[in-house]
Amino acid sequence: MKYDIFILRVKSAAFMRCVEVSRLALFFFRSSFMYLLYADDSGNASDPDTKYSVLAGFATYEDQPFWIEKAVDEIMFRHIGRTDLELHASPMRSGRGVWRGIPKEKRNAILKDCLEHIRKNYPWQCILFGAVIDNKTDDADEILFTQITSRFDKFLKRKFLKYNEAVRGLAVFDKSKLENQYQSWSRLYQSLGNMWKEKLNNFAEVPLFLDSRISRSIQLADLIAFSLFRYFEHKDDTYYSVIKDCFDKDKNQQYGLYVLQS
């Protein structure tokens, strides 16, 4: 009798462990159901001396921004012994503002190492999206926004249809004068559809906006947008060459990058 009770207790304990493992697995699955798209712009559609405008960034699971910030801070500390500076590609490259006085080789090393982090962690942590528009194009700002949100939405849809991942998305942009316009477009696209009559069905909410000074993920999006801008505006592939294969694709078909040239 005592032996039978002992066996029953062992079986019960094993069953409870299985239940706990199942609960943990369910919690892990549920904690990773959201993709965040961090995006920033580069170039100026109203500047007659600028040919291209860019809106670009990366998508990642909601639990990854902490690890991205940790990795970026480690890169910065390794090169300059501090982590309190904002990553902003244009002043970093030229040595302006807070980056004045920091040697060029260190500034460039931080830029390239951050982009290398993206390359090494594609696609499980960073999946890139971007749109590049010739500034002569009418409604360039809306086309940029429409392209990047539509491509992100289709990525989420593909996750469900092909891989049975029931995921939702949220776009997070750097604070901008277009903030109200982005939110209006997003609401319109979710209810009625975009310029191609396609609805954004997989977004959890209209876009959110963060001050780039407090978000490493927005800063990383700035580096991505700048890399595209330098490549198309100045034919400089110093940075773009590192990340060119990291845009969303499926079976070698690229979906994450849109380019409209005159």
Coordinates of C-alpha atoms in Angstrom, one line a residue:
M1 CA 0.0 0.0 0.0
K2 CA 2.8 2.5 1.0
Y3 CA 4.6 1.6 -2.3
D4 CA 1.4 2.3 -4.3
I5 CA 0.9 5.6 -2.6
F6 CA 4.6 6.5 -3.3
I7 CA 4.2 5.7 -7.0
L8 CA 0.9 7.8 -7.1
R9 CA 2.7 10.7 -5.6
V10 CA 5.6 10.5 -8.0
K11 CA 3.1 10.3 -11.0
S12 CA 1.2 13.3 -9.6
A13 CA 4.4 15.3 -9.1
A14 CA 5.4 14.5 -12.7
F15 CA 2.0 15.5 -14.0
M16 CA 2.2 18.8 -12.1
R17 CA 5.6 19.5 -13.5
C18 CA 4.2 18.9 -17.0
V19 CA 1.4 21.3 -16.3
E20 CA 3.8 23.9 -15.1
V21 CA 6.0 23.4 -18.2
S22 CA 2.9 23.8 -20.4
R23 CA 2.0 27.0 -18.6
L24 CA 5.5 28.4 -19.1
A25 CA 5.4 27.5 -22.8
L26 CA 2.0 29.1 -23.1
F27 CA 3.2 32.2 -21.3
F28 CA 6.3 32.4 -23.5
F29 CA 4.2 32.1 -26.7
R30 CA 1.8 34.8 -25.5
S31 CA 4.6 37.1 -24.4
S32 CA 6.0 37.1 -28.0
F33 CA 2.8 37.7 -30.0
M34 CA 3.6 41.4 -30.8
Y35 CA 6.1 42.7 -33.4
L36 CA 7.3 46.3 -33.0
L37 CA 8.3 48.2 -36.1
Y38 CA 10.8 51.0 -35.2
A39 CA 11.2 53.6 -38.0
D40 CA 12.9 56.9 -38.7
D41 CA 13.4 59.1 -41.8
S42 CA 16.4 60.5 -43.6
G43 CA 16.6 63.1 -46.3
N44 CA 14.2 66.1 -46.8
A45 CA 11.5 66.1 -49.4
S46 CA 11.3 69.9 -49.2
D47 CA 15.1 70.5 -49.7
P48 CA 15.8 71.3 -53.4
D49 CA 19.4 70.1 -52.9
T50 CA 18.2 66.6 -51.7
K51 CA 17.2 64.1 -54.3
Y52 CA 15.8 61.3 -52.1
S53 CA 13.8 60.8 -49.0
V54 CA 13.9 57.6 -46.9
L55 CA 11.7 56.0 -44.2
A56 CA 13.2 52.9 -42.8
G57 CA 13.7 50.8 -39.7
F58 CA 13.4 47.3 -38.3
A59 CA 10.8 44.9 -36.8
T60 CA 11.5 42.9 -33.7
Y61 CA 9.6 40.9 -31.1
E62 CA 8.3 43.0 -28.2
D63 CA 10.8 41.4 -25.7
Q64 CA 13.9 42.3 -27.8
P65 CA 14.3 46.1 -27.3
F66 CA 16.0 45.5 -23.9
W67 CA 18.6 43.3 -25.5
I68 CA 19.1 45.6 -28.4
E69 CA 19.8 48.5 -26.0
K70 CA 22.2 46.3 -24.0
A71 CA 24.1 45.3 -27.2
V72 CA 24.3 49.0 -28.4
D73 CA 25.5 50.2 -25.0
E74 CA 28.2 47.5 -25.0
I75 CA 29.4 48.6 -28.5
M76 CA 29.6 52.2 -27.3
F77 CA 31.4 51.4 -24.1
R78 CA 33.9 49.3 -25.9
H79 CA 34.8 52.1 -28.3
I80 CA 34.5 55.3 -26.2
G81 CA 34.0 54.2 -22.6
R82 CA 30.6 55.8 -22.2
T83 CA 26.9 55.1 -23.1
D84 CA 25.2 58.4 -22.6
L85 CA 25.3 59.7 -26.2
E86 CA 22.5 59.5 -28.7
L87 CA 23.2 57.5 -31.8
H88 CA 22.4 59.9 -34.7
A89 CA 24.1 58.9 -37.9
S90 CA 24.6 62.2 -39.6
P91 CA 26.4 64.0 -36.7
M92 CA 28.3 60.8 -35.9
R93 CA 29.7 60.6 -39.4
S94 CA 30.6 64.3 -39.6
G95 CA 31.6 64.8 -36.0
R96 CA 29.1 67.4 -35.1
G97 CA 27.3 68.2 -31.8
V98 CA 28.0 65.9 -28.9
W99 CA 30.2 63.8 -31.2
R100 CA 32.6 66.6 -31.8
G101 CA 36.0 65.7 -30.3
I102 CA 35.5 62.0 -30.6
P103 CA 38.0 60.5 -33.2
K104 CA 36.5 59.7 -36.6
E105 CA 37.7 56.1 -36.5
K106 CA 35.8 55.5 -33.2
R107 CA 32.6 57.2 -34.5
N108 CA 32.7 55.1 -37.7
A109 CA 33.5 51.9 -35.7
I110 CA 30.4 52.4 -33.6
L111 CA 28.2 53.0 -36.7
K112 CA 29.5 49.9 -38.5
D113 CA 29.4 47.7 -35.4
C114 CA 25.8 48.6 -34.7
L115 CA 24.9 47.7 -38.3
E116 CA 27.0 44.5 -37.9
H117 CA 24.8 43.6 -34.9
I118 CA 21.8 43.9 -37.2
R119 CA 23.4 41.7 -39.8
K120 CA 24.5 39.0 -37.3
N121 CA 21.1 38.9 -35.7
Y122 CA 18.9 38.8 -38.8
P123 CA 16.2 37.5 -38.9
W124 CA 15.5 36.4 -35.4
Q125 CA 16.0 39.9 -33.8
C126 CA 16.0 42.5 -36.6
I127 CA 14.1 42.3 -39.8
L128 CA 14.5 45.5 -41.9
F129 CA 11.9 47.5 -43.8
G130 CA 12.4 50.6 -45.9
A131 CA 11.1 52.9 -48.6
V132 CA 13.2 55.3 -50.8
I133 CA 11.4 57.9 -52.8
D134 CA 12.6 60.4 -55.4
N135 CA 11.7 63.9 -54.0
K136 CA 10.1 64.9 -57.4
T137 CA 7.3 62.4 -56.6
D138 CA 4.0 63.8 -55.6
D139 CA 2.8 62.9 -52.1
A140 CA 6.2 61.5 -51.3
D141 CA 5.6 61.5 -47.5
E142 CA 2.4 59.5 -47.8
I143 CA 3.9 57.1 -50.3
L144 CA 6.8 56.5 -47.8
F145 CA 4.4 55.9 -44.9
T146 CA 2.1 53.7 -47.0
Q147 CA 4.9 51.5 -48.4
I148 CA 6.6 50.8 -45.0
T149 CA 3.3 50.1 -43.1
S150 CA 1.9 48.0 -46.0
R151 CA 5.0 45.9 -46.2
F152 CA 5.1 45.4 -42.4
D153 CA 1.4 44.5 -42.4
K154 CA 1.9 41.9 -45.2
F155 CA 4.9 40.5 -43.2
L156 CA 2.5 39.9 -40.2
K157 CA -0.1 38.4 -42.5
R158 CA 2.5 36.0 -44.0
K159 CA 3.5 35.0 -40.5
F160 CA 0.0 33.8 -39.9
L161 CA -0.8 32.3 -43.2
K162 CA 2.5 30.4 -43.8
Y163 CA 3.8 29.8 -40.4
N164 CA 0.7 29.9 -38.2
E165 CA 2.0 32.7 -36.0
A166 CA -0.9 34.8 -34.8
V167 CA 1.0 38.0 -34.4
R168 CA 0.0 41.7 -34.2
G169 CA 2.1 44.8 -35.0
L170 CA 2.7 48.2 -33.6
A171 CA 4.7 51.0 -35.4
V172 CA 6.9 53.2 -33.4
F173 CA 8.3 56.4 -35.0
D174 CA 10.7 59.1 -34.0
K175 CA 8.8 62.3 -33.0
S176 CA 8.1 64.2 -36.1
K177 CA 6.1 67.1 -37.5
L178 CA 4.2 64.4 -39.4
E179 CA 3.0 62.7 -36.2
N180 CA -0.7 63.8 -36.6
Q181 CA -0.6 63.0 -40.3
Y182 CA 0.8 59.5 -39.7
Q183 CA -1.9 58.7 -37.2
S184 CA -4.6 60.0 -39.4
W185 CA -3.4 57.9 -42.4
S186 CA -3.1 54.9 -40.2
R187 CA -6.6 55.2 -38.9
L188 CA -7.9 55.7 -42.4
Y189 CA -5.9 52.7 -43.8
Q190 CA -7.2 50.4 -41.0
S191 CA -10.8 51.3 -41.6
L192 CA -11.1 52.0 -45.4
G193 CA -7.7 51.0 -46.9
N194 CA -4.7 52.8 -48.3
M195 CA -4.2 54.2 -51.8
W196 CA -4.3 50.7 -53.2
K197 CA -7.5 49.9 -51.2
E198 CA -5.6 47.5 -48.9
K199 CA -6.5 47.6 -45.3
L200 CA -4.0 47.4 -42.5
N201 CA -5.6 44.4 -40.7
N202 CA -2.7 43.4 -38.4
F203 CA -1.9 46.5 -36.5
A204 CA -2.9 46.7 -32.9
E205 CA -3.0 50.5 -32.8
V206 CA -2.2 53.6 -34.7
P207 CA 1.5 54.5 -34.6
L208 CA 3.2 55.7 -31.4
F209 CA 6.0 58.3 -31.2
L210 CA 9.1 58.4 -29.1
D211 CA 11.8 60.9 -28.5
S212 CA 14.9 59.4 -30.1
R213 CA 17.1 60.5 -27.2
I214 CA 15.5 57.9 -24.9
S215 CA 15.1 55.0 -27.3
R216 CA 18.1 52.9 -28.6
S217 CA 15.7 51.2 -31.0
I218 CA 14.7 54.4 -32.6
Q219 CA 18.4 55.4 -32.8
L220 CA 19.1 52.1 -34.6
A221 CA 16.3 52.8 -37.0
D222 CA 18.0 56.2 -37.7
L223 CA 21.2 54.3 -38.7
I224 CA 19.3 52.1 -41.1
A225 CA 17.5 55.1 -42.7
F226 CA 20.8 57.0 -43.0
S227 CA 22.5 53.9 -44.6
L228 CA 19.9 53.8 -47.3
F229 CA 20.1 57.6 -47.8
R230 CA 23.8 57.6 -48.2
Y231 CA 23.6 54.8 -50.7
F232 CA 20.9 56.3 -53.0
E233 CA 21.8 60.0 -52.5
H234 CA 25.6 59.8 -52.7
K235 CA 26.3 56.3 -54.1
D236 CA 28.1 55.5 -50.8
D237 CA 27.6 51.9 -49.8
T238 CA 29.9 52.0 -46.8
Y239 CA 27.0 51.3 -44.4
Y240 CA 24.3 49.9 -46.7
S241 CA 26.6 47.1 -47.8
V242 CA 26.5 45.7 -44.3
I243 CA 22.7 45.5 -44.0
K244 CA 21.6 45.1 -47.7
D245 CA 20.6 41.4 -47.2
C246 CA 18.6 42.0 -44.0
F247 CA 15.4 43.3 -45.4
D248 CA 12.3 41.2 -45.1
K249 CA 12.3 38.3 -47.6
D250 CA 10.7 34.9 -48.0
K251 CA 12.4 32.2 -50.0
N252 CA 14.8 34.7 -51.5
Q253 CA 12.1 37.0 -52.6
Q254 CA 12.6 40.4 -51.1
Y255 CA 9.6 42.3 -49.8
G256 CA 11.0 44.7 -47.2
L257 CA 12.5 47.4 -49.4
Y258 CA 10.7 49.7 -51.9
V259 CA 12.6 52.1 -54.2
L260 CA 11.0 54.6 -56.5
Q261 CA 13.5 56.4 -58.7
S262 CA 12.8 58.9 -61.5

